[in-house]
Tab-separated table of C-alpha atoms in Angstrom:
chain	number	residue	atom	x	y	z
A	13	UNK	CA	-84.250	-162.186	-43.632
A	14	UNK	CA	-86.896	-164.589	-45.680
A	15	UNK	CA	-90.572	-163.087	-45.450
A	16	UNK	CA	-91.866	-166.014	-43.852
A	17	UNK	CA	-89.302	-165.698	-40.913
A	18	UNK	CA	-91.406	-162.420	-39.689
A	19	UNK	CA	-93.443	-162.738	-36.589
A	20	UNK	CA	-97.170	-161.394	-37.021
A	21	UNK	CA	-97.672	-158.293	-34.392
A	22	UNK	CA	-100.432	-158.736	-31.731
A	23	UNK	CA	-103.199	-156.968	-33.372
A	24	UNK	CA	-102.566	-159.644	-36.320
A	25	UNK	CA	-102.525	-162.261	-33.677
A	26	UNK	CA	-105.314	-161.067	-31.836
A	27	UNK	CA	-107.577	-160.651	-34.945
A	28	UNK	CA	-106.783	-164.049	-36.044
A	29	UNK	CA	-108.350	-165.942	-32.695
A	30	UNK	CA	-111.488	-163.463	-33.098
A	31	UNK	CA	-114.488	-164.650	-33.354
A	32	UNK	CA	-116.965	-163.199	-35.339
A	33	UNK	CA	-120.302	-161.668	-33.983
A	34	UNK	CA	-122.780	-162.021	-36.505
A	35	UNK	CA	-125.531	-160.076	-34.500
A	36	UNK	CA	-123.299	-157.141	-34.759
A	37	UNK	CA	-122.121	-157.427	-38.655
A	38	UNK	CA	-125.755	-157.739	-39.395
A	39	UNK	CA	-127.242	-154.997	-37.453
A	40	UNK	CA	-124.581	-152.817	-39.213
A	41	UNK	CA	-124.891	-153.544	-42.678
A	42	UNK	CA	-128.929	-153.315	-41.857
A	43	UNK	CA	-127.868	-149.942	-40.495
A	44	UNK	CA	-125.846	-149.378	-43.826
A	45	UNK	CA	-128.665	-149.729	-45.993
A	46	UNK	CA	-131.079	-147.836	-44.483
A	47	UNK	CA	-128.591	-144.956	-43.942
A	48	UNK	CA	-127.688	-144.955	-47.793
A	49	UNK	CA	-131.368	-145.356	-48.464
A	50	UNK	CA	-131.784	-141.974	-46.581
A	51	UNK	CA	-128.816	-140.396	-48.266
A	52	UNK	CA	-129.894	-141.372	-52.038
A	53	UNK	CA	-133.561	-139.715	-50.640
A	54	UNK	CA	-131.852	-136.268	-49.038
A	55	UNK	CA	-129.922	-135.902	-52.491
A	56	UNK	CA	-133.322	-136.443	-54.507
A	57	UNK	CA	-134.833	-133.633	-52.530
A	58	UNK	CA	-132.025	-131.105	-52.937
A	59	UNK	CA	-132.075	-131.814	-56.594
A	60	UNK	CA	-136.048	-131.314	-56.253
A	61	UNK	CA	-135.098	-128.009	-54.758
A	62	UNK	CA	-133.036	-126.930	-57.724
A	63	UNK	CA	-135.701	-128.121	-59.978
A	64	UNK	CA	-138.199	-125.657	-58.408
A	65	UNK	CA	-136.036	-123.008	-58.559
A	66	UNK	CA	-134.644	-123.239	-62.009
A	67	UNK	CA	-138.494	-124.094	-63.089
A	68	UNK	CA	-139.620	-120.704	-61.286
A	69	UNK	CA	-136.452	-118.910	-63.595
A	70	UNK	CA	-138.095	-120.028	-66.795
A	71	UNK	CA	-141.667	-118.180	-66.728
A	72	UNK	CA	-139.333	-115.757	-68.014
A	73	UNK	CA	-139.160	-117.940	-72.034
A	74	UNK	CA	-141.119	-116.704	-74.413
A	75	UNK	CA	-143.314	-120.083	-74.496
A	76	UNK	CA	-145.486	-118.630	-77.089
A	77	UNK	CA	-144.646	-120.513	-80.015
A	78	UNK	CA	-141.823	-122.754	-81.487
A	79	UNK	CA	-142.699	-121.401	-85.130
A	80	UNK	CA	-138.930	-120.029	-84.843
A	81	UNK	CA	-137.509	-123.509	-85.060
A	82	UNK	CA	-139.266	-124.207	-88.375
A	83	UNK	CA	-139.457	-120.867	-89.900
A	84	UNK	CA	-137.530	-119.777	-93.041
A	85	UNK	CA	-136.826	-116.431	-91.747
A	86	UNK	CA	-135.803	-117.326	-88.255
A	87	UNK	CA	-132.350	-116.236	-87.541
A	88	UNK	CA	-129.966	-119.420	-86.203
A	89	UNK	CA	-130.185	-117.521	-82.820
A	90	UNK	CA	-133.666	-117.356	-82.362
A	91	UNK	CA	-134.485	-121.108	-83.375
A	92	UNK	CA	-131.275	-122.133	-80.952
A	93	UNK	CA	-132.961	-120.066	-78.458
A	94	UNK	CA	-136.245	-121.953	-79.203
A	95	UNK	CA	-134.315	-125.926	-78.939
A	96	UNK	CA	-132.693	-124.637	-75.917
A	97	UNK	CA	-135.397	-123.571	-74.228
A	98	UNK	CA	-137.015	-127.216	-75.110
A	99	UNK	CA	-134.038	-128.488	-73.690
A	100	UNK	CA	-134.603	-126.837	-70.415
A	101	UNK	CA	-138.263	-127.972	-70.100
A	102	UNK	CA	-137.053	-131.634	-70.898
A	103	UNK	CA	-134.025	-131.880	-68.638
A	104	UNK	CA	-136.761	-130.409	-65.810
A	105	UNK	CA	-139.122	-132.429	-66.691
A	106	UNK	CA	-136.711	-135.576	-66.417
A	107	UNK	CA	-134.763	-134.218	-63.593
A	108	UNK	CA	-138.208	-133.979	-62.024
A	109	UNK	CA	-139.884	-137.480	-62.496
A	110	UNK	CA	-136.858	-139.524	-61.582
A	111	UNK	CA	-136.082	-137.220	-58.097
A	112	UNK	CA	-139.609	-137.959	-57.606
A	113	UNK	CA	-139.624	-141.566	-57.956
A	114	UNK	CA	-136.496	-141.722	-55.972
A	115	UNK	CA	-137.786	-140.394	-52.762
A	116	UNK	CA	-141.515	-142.290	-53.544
A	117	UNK	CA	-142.011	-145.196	-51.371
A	118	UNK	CA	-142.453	-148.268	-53.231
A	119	UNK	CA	-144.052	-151.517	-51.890
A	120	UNK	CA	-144.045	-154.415	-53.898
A	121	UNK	CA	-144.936	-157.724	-51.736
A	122	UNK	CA	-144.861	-159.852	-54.742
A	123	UNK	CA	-142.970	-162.521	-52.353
A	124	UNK	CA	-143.925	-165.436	-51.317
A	125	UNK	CA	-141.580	-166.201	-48.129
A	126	UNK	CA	-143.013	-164.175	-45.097
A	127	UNK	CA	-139.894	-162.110	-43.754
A	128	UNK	CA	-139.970	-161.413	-40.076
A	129	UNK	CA	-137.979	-158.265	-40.830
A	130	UNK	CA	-139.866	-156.625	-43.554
A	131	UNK	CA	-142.608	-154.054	-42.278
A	132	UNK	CA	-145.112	-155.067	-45.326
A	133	UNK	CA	-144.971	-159.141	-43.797
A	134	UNK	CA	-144.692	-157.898	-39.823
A	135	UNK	CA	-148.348	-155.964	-40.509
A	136	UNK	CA	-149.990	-158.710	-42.403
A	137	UNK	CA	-149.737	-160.941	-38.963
A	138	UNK	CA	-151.521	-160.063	-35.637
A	139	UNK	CA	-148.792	-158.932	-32.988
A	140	UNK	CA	-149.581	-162.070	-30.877
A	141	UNK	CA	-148.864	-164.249	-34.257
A	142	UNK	CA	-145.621	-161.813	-34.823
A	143	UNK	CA	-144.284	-162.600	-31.457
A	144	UNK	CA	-144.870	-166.477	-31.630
A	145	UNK	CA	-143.456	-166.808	-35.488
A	146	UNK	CA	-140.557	-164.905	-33.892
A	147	UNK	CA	-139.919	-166.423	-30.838
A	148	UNK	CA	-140.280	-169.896	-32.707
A	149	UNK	CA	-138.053	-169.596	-35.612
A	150	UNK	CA	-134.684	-171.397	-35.310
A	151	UNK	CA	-131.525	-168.490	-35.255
A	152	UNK	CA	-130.044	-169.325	-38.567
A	153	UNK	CA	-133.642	-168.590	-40.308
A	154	UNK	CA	-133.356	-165.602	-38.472
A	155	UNK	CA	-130.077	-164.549	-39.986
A	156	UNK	CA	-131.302	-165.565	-43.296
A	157	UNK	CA	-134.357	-163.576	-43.245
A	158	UNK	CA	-131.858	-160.424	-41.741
A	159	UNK	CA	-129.969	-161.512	-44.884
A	160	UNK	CA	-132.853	-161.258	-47.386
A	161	UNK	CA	-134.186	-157.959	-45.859
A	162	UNK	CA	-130.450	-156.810	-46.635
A	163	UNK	CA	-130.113	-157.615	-50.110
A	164	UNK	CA	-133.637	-156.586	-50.770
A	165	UNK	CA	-132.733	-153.087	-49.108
A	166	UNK	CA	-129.320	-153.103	-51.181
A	167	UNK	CA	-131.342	-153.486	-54.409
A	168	UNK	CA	-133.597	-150.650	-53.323
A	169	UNK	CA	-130.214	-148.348	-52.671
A	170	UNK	CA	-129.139	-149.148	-56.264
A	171	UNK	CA	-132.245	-148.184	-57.727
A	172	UNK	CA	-132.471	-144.996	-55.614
A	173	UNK	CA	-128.720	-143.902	-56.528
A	174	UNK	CA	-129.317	-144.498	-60.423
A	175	UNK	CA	-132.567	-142.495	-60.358
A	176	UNK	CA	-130.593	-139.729	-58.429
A	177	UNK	CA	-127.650	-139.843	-61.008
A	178	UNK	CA	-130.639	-139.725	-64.171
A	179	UNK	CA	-132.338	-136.975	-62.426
A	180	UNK	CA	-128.939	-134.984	-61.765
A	181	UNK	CA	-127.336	-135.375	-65.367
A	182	UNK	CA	-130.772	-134.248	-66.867
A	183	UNK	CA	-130.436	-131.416	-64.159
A	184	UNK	CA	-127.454	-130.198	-65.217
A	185	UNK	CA	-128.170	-130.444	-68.920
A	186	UNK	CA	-131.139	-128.047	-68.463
A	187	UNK	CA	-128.922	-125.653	-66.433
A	188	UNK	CA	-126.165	-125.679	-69.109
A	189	UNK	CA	-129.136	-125.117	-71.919
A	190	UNK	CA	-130.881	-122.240	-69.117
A	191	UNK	CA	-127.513	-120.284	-69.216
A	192	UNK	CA	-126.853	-120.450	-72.751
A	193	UNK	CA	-130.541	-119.705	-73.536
A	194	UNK	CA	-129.784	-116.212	-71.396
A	195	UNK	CA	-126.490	-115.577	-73.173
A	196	UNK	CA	-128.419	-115.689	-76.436
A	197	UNK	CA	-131.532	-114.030	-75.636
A	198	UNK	CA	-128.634	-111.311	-74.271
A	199	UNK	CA	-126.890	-111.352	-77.622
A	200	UNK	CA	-130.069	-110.699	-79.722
A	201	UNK	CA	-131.399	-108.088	-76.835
């Protein structure tokens, strides 16, 4: 029997005289990005937590001096203890900054179209002057300026999920350097 011979089933039937409701598709992709904006934040701050705890697990390195590293008579172990150990404190220290600027807010209202869904525009107008740009703005600005707000917020969710995936790599990079840094310092007792 040809392909084309093949009657559609009612859910294909029914889906094809659907109409779309626009209020709905917008409220959840508004809901999308602000629920991925949380997630990106909640991973930044377990990462944070790791951070503190593999930063309170180094007061234990002999931080006194990096003369090993450049010394003649350092043995390999010692100085690979020493770049290890620098390795820790940089992956931290990166693993640190970029969980922290993840989970900073930002505001940057370097716009110059007032968006009656952005909190930074809403505050800069009296409520009475809120309510009457509202009420008086024709439904498809509306959806535009729902539209903006969303692909400002998706821009903010890409930013936030890089940062997270900078901070992590440099987190695991100074746990991998941590636990050879122990198996050394075990090896030369």
């Amino acid at each position: 029997m040809p392909a084309n011979d093949i009657t559609p089933s009612p859910e294909v039937v029914t889906l094809r005289s659907a109409t779309l409701d626009y209020t709905r598709i917008l409220n959840l992709q508004s809901a999308e990005m602000d629920n991925s904006i949380r997630h990106a934040d909640l991973k930044a701050q377990l990462i944070l937590g790791v951070d503190a705890i593999l930063l309170a697990t180094i007061e234990i390195f002999p931080f006194d001096s990096i003369d090993p590293l450049f010394s003649n008579g350092a043995s390999i172990i010692s100085r690979l203890i020493v770049l290890l150990e620098l390795i820790v404190v940089m992956g931290l220290a990166i693993s640190l900054v970029t969980a922290l600027l993840t989970i900073l807010p930002r505001f940057n209202p370097a716009k110059s179209v007032t968006n009656l869904f952005f909190f930074g525009d809403i505050t800069r107008m009296s409520q009475a002057e809120y309510i009457s740009t509202y009420m008086d703005t024709p439904e498809d600005d509306i959806k535009i300026a729902i539209l903006a707000q969303i692909h400002a917020k998706s821009f903010i969710v890409t930013k936030k999920f890089w940062r997270v995936r900078y901070s992590l790599l440099a987190l695991l990079i100074a746990v991998m350097a941590w636990a050879l840094v122990a198996v050394f310092s075990l090896m030369t007792g």
